[in-house]
Short mmCIF file of C-alpha atoms in Angstrom, two decimals:
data_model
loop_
_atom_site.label_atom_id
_atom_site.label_comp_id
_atom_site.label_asym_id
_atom_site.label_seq_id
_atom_site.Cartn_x
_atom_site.Cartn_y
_atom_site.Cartn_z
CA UNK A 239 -15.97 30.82 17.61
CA UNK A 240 -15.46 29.29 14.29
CA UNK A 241 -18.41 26.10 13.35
CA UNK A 242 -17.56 22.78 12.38
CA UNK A 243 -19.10 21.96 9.40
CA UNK A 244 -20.45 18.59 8.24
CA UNK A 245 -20.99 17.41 4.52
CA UNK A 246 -21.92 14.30 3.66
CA UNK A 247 -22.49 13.12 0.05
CA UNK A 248 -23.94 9.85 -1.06
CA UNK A 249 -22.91 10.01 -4.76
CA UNK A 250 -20.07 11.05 -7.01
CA UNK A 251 -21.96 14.19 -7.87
CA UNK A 252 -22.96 15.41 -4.77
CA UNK A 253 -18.67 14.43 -3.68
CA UNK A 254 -17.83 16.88 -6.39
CA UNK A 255 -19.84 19.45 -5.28
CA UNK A 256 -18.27 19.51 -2.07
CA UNK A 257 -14.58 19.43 -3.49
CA UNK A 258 -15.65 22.28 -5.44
CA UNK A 259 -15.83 24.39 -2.09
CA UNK A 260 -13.04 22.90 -0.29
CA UNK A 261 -10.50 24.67 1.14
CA UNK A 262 -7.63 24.21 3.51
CA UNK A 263 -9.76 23.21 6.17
CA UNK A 264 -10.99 20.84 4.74
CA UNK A 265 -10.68 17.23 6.20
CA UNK A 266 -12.25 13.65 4.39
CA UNK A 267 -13.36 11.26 6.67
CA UNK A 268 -13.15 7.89 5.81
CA UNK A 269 -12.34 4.90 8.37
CA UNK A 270 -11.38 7.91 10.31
CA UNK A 271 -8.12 5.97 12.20
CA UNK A 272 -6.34 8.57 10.88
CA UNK A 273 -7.88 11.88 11.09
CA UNK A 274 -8.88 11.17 15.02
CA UNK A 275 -5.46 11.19 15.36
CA UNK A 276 -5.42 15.08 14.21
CA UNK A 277 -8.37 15.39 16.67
CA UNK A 278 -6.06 17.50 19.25
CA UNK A 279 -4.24 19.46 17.34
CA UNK A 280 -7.29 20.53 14.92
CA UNK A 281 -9.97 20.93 17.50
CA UNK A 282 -12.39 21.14 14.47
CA UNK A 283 -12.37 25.26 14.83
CA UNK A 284 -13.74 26.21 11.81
CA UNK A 285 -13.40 22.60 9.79
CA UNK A 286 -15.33 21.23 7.34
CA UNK A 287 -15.68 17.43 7.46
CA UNK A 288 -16.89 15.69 4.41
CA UNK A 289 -17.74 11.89 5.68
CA UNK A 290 -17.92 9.48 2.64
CA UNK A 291 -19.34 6.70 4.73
CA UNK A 292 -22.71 7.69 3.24
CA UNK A 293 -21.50 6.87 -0.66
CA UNK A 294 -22.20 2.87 -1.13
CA UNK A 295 -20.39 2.83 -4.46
CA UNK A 296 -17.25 3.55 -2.75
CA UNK A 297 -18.05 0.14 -0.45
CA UNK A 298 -17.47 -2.05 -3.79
CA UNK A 299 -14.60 -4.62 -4.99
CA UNK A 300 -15.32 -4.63 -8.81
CA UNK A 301 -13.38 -7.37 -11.35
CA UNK A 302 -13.25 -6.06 -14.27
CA UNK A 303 -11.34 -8.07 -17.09
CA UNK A 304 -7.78 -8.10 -15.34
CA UNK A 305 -7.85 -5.34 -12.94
CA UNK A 306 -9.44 -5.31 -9.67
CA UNK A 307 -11.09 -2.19 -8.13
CA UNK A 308 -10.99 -1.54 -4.40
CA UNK A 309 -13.19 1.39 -3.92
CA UNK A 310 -11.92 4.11 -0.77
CA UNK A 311 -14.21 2.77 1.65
CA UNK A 312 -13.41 -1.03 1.67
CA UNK A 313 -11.83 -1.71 4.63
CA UNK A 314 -8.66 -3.86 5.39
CA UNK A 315 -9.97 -6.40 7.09
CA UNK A 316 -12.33 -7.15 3.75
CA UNK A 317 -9.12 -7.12 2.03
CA UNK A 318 -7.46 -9.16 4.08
CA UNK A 319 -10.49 -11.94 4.13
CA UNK A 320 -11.77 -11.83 0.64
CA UNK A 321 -11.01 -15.36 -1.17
CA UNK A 322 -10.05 -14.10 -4.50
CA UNK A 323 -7.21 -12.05 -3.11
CA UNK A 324 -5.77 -14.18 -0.95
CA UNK A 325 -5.56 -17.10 -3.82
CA UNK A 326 -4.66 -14.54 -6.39
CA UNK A 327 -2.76 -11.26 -4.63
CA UNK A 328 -1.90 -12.64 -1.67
CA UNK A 329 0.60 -10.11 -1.33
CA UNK A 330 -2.17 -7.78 -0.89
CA UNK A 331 -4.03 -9.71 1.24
CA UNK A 332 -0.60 -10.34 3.39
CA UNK A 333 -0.19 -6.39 3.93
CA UNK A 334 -3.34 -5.90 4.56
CA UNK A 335 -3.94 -8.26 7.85
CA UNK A 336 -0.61 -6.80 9.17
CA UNK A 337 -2.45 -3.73 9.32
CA UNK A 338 -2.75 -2.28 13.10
CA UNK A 339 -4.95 -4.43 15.24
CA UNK A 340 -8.86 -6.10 14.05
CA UNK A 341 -10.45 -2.97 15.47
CA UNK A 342 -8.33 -0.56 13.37
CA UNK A 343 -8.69 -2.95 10.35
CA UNK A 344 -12.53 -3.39 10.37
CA UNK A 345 -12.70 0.60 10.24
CA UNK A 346 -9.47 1.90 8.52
CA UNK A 347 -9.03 1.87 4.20
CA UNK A 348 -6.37 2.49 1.85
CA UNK A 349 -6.87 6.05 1.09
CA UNK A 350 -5.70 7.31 4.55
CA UNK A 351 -2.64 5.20 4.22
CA UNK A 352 -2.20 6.76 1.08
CA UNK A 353 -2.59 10.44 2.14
CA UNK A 354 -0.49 10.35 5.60
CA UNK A 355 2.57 9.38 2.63
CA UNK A 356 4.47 8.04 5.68
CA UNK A 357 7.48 6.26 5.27
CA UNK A 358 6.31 3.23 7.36
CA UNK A 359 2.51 3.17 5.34
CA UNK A 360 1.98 -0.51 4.73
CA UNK A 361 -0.07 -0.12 1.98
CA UNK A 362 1.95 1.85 0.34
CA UNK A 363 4.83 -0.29 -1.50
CA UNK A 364 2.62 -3.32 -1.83
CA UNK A 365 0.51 -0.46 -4.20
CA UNK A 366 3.50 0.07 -6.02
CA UNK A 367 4.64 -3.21 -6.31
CA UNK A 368 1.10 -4.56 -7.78
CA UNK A 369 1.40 -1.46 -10.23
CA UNK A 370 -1.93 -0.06 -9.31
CA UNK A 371 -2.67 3.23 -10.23
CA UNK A 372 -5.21 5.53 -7.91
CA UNK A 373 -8.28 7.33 -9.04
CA UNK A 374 -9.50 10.61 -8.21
CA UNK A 375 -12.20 13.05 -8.38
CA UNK A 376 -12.07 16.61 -8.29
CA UNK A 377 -14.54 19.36 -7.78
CA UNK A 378 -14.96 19.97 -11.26
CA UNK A 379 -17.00 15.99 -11.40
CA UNK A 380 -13.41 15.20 -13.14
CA UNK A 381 -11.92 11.78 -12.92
CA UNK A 382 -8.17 11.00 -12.83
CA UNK A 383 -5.86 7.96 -12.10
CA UNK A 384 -2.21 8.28 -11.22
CA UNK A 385 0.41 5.83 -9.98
CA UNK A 386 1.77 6.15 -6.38
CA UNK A 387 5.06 7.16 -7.28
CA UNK A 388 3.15 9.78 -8.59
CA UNK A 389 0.78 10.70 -5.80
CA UNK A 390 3.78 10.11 -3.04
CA UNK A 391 6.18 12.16 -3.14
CA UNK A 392 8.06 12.77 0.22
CA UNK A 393 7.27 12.03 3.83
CA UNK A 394 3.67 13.75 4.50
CA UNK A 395 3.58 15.15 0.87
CA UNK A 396 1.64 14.20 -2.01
CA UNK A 397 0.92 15.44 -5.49
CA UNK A 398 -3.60 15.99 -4.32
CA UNK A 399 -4.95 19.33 -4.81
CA UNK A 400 -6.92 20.70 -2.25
CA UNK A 401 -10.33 19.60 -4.06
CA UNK A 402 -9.31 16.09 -5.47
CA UNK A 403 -10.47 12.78 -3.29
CA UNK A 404 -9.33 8.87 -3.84
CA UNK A 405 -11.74 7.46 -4.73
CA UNK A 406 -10.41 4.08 -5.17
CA UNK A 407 -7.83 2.36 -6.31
CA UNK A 408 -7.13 -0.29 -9.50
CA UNK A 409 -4.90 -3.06 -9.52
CA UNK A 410 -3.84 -5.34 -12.20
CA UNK A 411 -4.34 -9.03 -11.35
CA UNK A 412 -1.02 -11.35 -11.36
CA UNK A 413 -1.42 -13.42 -13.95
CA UNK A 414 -0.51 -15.93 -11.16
CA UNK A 415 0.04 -15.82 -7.19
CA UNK A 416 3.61 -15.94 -6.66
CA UNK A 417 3.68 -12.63 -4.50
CA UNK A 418 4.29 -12.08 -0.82
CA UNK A 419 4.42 -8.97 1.54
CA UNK A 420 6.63 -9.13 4.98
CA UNK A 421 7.51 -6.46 7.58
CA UNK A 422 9.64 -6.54 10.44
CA UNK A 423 8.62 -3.75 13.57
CA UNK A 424 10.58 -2.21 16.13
CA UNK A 425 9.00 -4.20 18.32
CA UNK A 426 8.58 -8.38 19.05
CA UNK A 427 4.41 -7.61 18.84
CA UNK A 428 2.14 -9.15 16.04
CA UNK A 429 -0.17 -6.84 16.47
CA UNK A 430 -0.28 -2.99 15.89
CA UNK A 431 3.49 -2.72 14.37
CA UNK A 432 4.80 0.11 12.65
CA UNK A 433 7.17 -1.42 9.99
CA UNK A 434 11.00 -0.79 10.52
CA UNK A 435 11.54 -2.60 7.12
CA UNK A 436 8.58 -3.60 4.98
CA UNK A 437 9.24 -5.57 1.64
CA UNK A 438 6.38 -6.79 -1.31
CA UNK A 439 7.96 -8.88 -3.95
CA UNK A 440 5.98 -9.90 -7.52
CA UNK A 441 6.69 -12.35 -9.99
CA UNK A 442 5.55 -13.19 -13.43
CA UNK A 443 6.79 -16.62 -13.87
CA UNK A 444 6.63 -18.74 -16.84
CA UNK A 445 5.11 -22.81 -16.62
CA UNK A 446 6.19 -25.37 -16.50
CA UNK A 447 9.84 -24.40 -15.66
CA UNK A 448 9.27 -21.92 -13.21
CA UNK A 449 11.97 -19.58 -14.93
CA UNK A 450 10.92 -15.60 -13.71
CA UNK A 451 10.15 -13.18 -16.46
CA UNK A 452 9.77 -10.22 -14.61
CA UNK A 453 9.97 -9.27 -10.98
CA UNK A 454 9.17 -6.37 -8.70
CA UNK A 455 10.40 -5.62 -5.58
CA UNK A 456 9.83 -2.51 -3.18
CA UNK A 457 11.22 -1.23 -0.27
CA UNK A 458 9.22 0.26 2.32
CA UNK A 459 10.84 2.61 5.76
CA UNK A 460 14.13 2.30 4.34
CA UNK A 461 13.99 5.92 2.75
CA UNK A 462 11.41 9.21 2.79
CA UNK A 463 9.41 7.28 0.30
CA UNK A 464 8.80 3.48 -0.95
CA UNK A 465 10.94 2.53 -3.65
CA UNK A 466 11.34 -0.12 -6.55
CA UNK A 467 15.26 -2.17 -5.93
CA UNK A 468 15.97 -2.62 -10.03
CA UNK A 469 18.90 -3.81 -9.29
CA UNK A 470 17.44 -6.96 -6.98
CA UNK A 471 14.68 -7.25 -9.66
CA UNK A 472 17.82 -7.27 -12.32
CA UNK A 473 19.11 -10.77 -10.78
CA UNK A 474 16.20 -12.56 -11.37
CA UNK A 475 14.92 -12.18 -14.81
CA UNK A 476 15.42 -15.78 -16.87
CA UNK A 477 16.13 -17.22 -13.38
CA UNK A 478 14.51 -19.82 -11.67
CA UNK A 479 14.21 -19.58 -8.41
CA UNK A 480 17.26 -20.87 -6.18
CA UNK A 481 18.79 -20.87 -2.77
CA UNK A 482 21.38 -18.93 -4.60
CA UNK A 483 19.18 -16.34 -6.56
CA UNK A 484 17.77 -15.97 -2.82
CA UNK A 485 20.71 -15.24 -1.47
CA UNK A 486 22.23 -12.77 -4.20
CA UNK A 487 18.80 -10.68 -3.82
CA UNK A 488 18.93 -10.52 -0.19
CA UNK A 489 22.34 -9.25 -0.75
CA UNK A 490 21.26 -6.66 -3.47
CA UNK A 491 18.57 -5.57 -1.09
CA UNK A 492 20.70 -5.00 1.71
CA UNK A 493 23.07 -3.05 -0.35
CA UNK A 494 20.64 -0.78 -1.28
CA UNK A 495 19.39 -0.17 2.49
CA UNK A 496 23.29 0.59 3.15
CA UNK A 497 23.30 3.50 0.85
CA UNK A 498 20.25 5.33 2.11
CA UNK A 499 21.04 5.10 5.69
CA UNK A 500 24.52 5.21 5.12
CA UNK A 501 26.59 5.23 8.80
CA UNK A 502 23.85 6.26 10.89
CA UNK A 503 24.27 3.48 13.80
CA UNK A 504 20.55 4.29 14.91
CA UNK A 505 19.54 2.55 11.46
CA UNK A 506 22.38 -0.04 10.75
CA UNK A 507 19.87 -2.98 12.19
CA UNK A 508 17.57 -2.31 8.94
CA UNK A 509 20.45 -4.01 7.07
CA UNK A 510 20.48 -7.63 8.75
CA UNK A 511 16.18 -6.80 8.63
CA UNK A 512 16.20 -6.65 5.18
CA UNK A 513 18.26 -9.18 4.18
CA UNK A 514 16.04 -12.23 6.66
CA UNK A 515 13.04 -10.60 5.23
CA UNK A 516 14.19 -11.17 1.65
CA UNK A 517 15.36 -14.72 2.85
CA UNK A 518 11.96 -15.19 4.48
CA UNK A 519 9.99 -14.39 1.40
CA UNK A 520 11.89 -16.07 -0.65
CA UNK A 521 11.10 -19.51 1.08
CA UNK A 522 7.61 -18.55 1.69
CA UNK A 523 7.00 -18.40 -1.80
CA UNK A 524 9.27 -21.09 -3.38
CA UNK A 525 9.38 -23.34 -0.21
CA UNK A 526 13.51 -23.07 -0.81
CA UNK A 527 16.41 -24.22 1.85
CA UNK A 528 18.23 -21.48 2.93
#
């Protein structure tokens, strides 16, 4: 009967070396809330498990100049605590405490939701919204970054070769907090919800008037993969922030849910979900009457 085998490197060289002899049996384990998932169906018959738990430097949040770091190990319950994030991406922060329950978020980290590329990952259009691109190592000791719309590319598919690992992941900080993250599940819990509609939006607003320069919104569980709405982020360039703008992007939002799921009555609730989410965020940010 086939071995399971067990590698586990504590630096970027010895990470590489591994990659180099990867092959499709090959599974990383990082939080691991994913991959015991897979535990059934894999049975570990000939598998090779490469467990980065052992590699500090992947533990870190580095600031450097404007971007922030999150290495593949940091958790989402650091995320979701740390003080600079939740003043400055609170978005981020926001997604990541709506993440499964405090056990799954004390061991679970953004690579897995990466990987799984599953229409309802949380982490996922928050990424994208916040422009962050991903880094990766290969066998060869190579480093690349990519952005998610790169990585993601359909539901369970991504653009990562065989001997490639995240190895963290770099965000550009808002030049100031006015971003928020929301999700509505299939079900009335707080806790351990899979997102039915998931929306991050981000700002760049210009003091004193408050008048938006640039916005980005994404769409997450409305379609095989999440997606920037240009024409909600359209309305509110040179705007400042209404009950009216609020209402036109819920609008623009909801129209865009209405042409992925088209007629499909099993679906036609996301519409109303979007459009309260929008309204939601909206107020949560701007403290607007709607």
């Amino acid at each position: 009967m086939p071995e399971l085998r067990f590698e586990m490197p504590s630096n970027l060289p010895e990470l590489a070396e591994c990659l180099a002899g990867a092959g499709d049996d090959t599974r990383l384990l990082g939080g691991g809330t994913d991959l015991l998932l897979q535990l059934p169906a894999l049975r570990f018959q000939g598998t090779t498990l490469i467990d980065l738990s052992g590699m500090r430097e992947l533990s870190e949040m580095r600031f450097e100049k404007d971007v922030l770091e999150i290495g593949a190990n940091v958790t989402y319950a650091r995320i979701a605590q740390d003080p600079f994030i939740r003043s400055r991406i609170p978005c981020l922060a926001a997604m990541a405490a709506r993440i499964g329950s405090p056990q799954i978020r004390n061991c679970a980290c953004l690579p897995g939701n990466l990987v799984n590329a599953s229409p309802g990952g949380d982490a996922i259009g928050t990424i994208l919204a916040l422009d962050a691109r991903v880094r990766l190592l290969n066998g060869a000791g190579a480093i690349r970054e990519c952005a998610i719309d790169e990585l993601v590319l359909g539901i369970g598919k991504t653009s990562l070769s065989r001997n490639e690992a995240i190895i963290g992941v770099r965000i550009p900080i808002p030049a100031s907090p006015w971003n928020a993250y929301g999700k509505i599940g299939l079900t009335p819990r707080r806790e351990v919800i899979i997102a039915n509609v998931s929306l991050t939006m981000v700002f760049e607003i210009t003091e004193p008037d408050r008048r938006i320069r640039a916005a980005r919104m994404v769409l997450g569980s409305t379609s095989p993969r999440a997606h920037r709405v240009s024409s909600a982020e359209a309305l509110c360039v040179d705007q400042v922030p209404s009950s009216e703008l609020a209402r036109e992007v819920a609008e623009a939002l909801k129209r865009d849910v209405a042409g992925t799921i088209g007629a499909n009555p099993a679906f036609q609730h996301k519409l109303n979900d979007v459009r309260g989410l929008a309204l939601d965020l909206f107020h949560e940010l701007f403290a607007l009457e709607l």
